[in-house]
mmCIF file of C-alpha atoms in Angstrom:
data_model
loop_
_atom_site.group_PDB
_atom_site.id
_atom_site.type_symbol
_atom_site.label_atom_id
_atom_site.label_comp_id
_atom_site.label_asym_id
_atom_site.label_seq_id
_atom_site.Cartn_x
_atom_site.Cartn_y
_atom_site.Cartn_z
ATOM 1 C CA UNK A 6 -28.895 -97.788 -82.663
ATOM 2 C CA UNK A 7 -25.832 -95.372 -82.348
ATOM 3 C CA UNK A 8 -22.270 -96.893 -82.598
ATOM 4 C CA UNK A 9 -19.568 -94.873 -81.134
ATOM 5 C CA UNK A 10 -16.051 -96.046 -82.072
ATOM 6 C CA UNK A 11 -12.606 -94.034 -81.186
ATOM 7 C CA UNK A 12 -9.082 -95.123 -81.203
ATOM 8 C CA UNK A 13 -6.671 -94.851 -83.954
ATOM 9 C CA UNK A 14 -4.668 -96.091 -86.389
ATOM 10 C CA UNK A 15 -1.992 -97.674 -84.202
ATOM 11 C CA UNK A 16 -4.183 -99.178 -81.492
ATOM 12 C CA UNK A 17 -7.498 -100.886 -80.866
ATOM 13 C CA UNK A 18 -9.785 -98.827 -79.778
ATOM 14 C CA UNK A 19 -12.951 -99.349 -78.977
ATOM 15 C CA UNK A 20 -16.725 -99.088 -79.910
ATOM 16 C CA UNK A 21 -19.679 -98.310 -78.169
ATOM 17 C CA UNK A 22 -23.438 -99.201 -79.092
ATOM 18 C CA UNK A 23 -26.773 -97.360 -77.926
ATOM 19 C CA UNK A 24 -30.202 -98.383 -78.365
ATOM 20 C CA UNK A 25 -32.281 -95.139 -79.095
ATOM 21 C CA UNK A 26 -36.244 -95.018 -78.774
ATOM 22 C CA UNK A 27 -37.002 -92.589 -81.624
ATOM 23 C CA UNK A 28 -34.965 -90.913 -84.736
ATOM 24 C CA UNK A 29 -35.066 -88.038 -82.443
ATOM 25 C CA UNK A 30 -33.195 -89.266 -79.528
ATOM 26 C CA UNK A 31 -30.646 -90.946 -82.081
ATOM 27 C CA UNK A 32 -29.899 -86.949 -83.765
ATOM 28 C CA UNK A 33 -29.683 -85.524 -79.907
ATOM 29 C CA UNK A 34 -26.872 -88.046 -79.351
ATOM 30 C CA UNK A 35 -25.222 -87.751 -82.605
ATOM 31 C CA UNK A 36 -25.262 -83.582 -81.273
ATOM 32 C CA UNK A 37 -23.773 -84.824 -78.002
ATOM 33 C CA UNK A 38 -21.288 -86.461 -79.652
ATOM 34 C CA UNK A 39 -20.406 -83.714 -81.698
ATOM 35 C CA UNK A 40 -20.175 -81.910 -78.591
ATOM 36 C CA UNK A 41 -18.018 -83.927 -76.943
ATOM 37 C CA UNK A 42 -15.476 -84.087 -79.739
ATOM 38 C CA UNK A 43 -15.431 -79.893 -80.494
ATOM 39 C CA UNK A 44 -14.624 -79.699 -76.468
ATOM 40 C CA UNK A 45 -11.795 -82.434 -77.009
ATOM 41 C CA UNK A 46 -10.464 -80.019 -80.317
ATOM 42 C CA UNK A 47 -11.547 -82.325 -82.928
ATOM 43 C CA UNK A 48 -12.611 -80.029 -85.311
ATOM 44 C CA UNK A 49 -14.711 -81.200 -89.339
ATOM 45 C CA UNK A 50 -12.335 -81.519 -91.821
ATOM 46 C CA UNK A 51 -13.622 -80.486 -95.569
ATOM 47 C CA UNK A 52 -13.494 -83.417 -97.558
ATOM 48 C CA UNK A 53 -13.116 -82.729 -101.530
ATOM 49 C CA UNK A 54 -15.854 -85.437 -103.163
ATOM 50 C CA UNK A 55 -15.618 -85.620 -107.025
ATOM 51 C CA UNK A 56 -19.023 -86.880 -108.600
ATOM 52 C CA UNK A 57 -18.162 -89.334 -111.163
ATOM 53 C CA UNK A 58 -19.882 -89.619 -114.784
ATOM 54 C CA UNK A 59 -21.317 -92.737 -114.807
ATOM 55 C CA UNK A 60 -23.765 -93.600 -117.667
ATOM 56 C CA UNK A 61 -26.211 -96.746 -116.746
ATOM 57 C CA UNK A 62 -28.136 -96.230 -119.546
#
């Protein structure tokens, strides 16, 4: 299954669920999503991630 959600912070929005046949078809949507928001100008924003130094043992 693919969820699609949109909207932002001040409204609703809205989400959007598709049942895909094979891991495949789920990464070819995932691409036409991707699409869809590069032709809309969303553009990736690098996120900073700091690994933290947690000791289990």
């Amino acid at each position: 299954m693919v969820s699609e959600c949109w909207g932002s912070p001040n409204d609703s929005g809205d989400c959007r669920h598709t049942l895909v046949n094979s891991y495949a078809d789920a990464l070819e949507r995932l691409r036409d999503i991707g699409r869809e928001q590069r032709q809309r100008g969303f553009r990736r924003q690098q996120v900073r991630e700091e690994q933290l130094g947690f000791d289990f043992s």
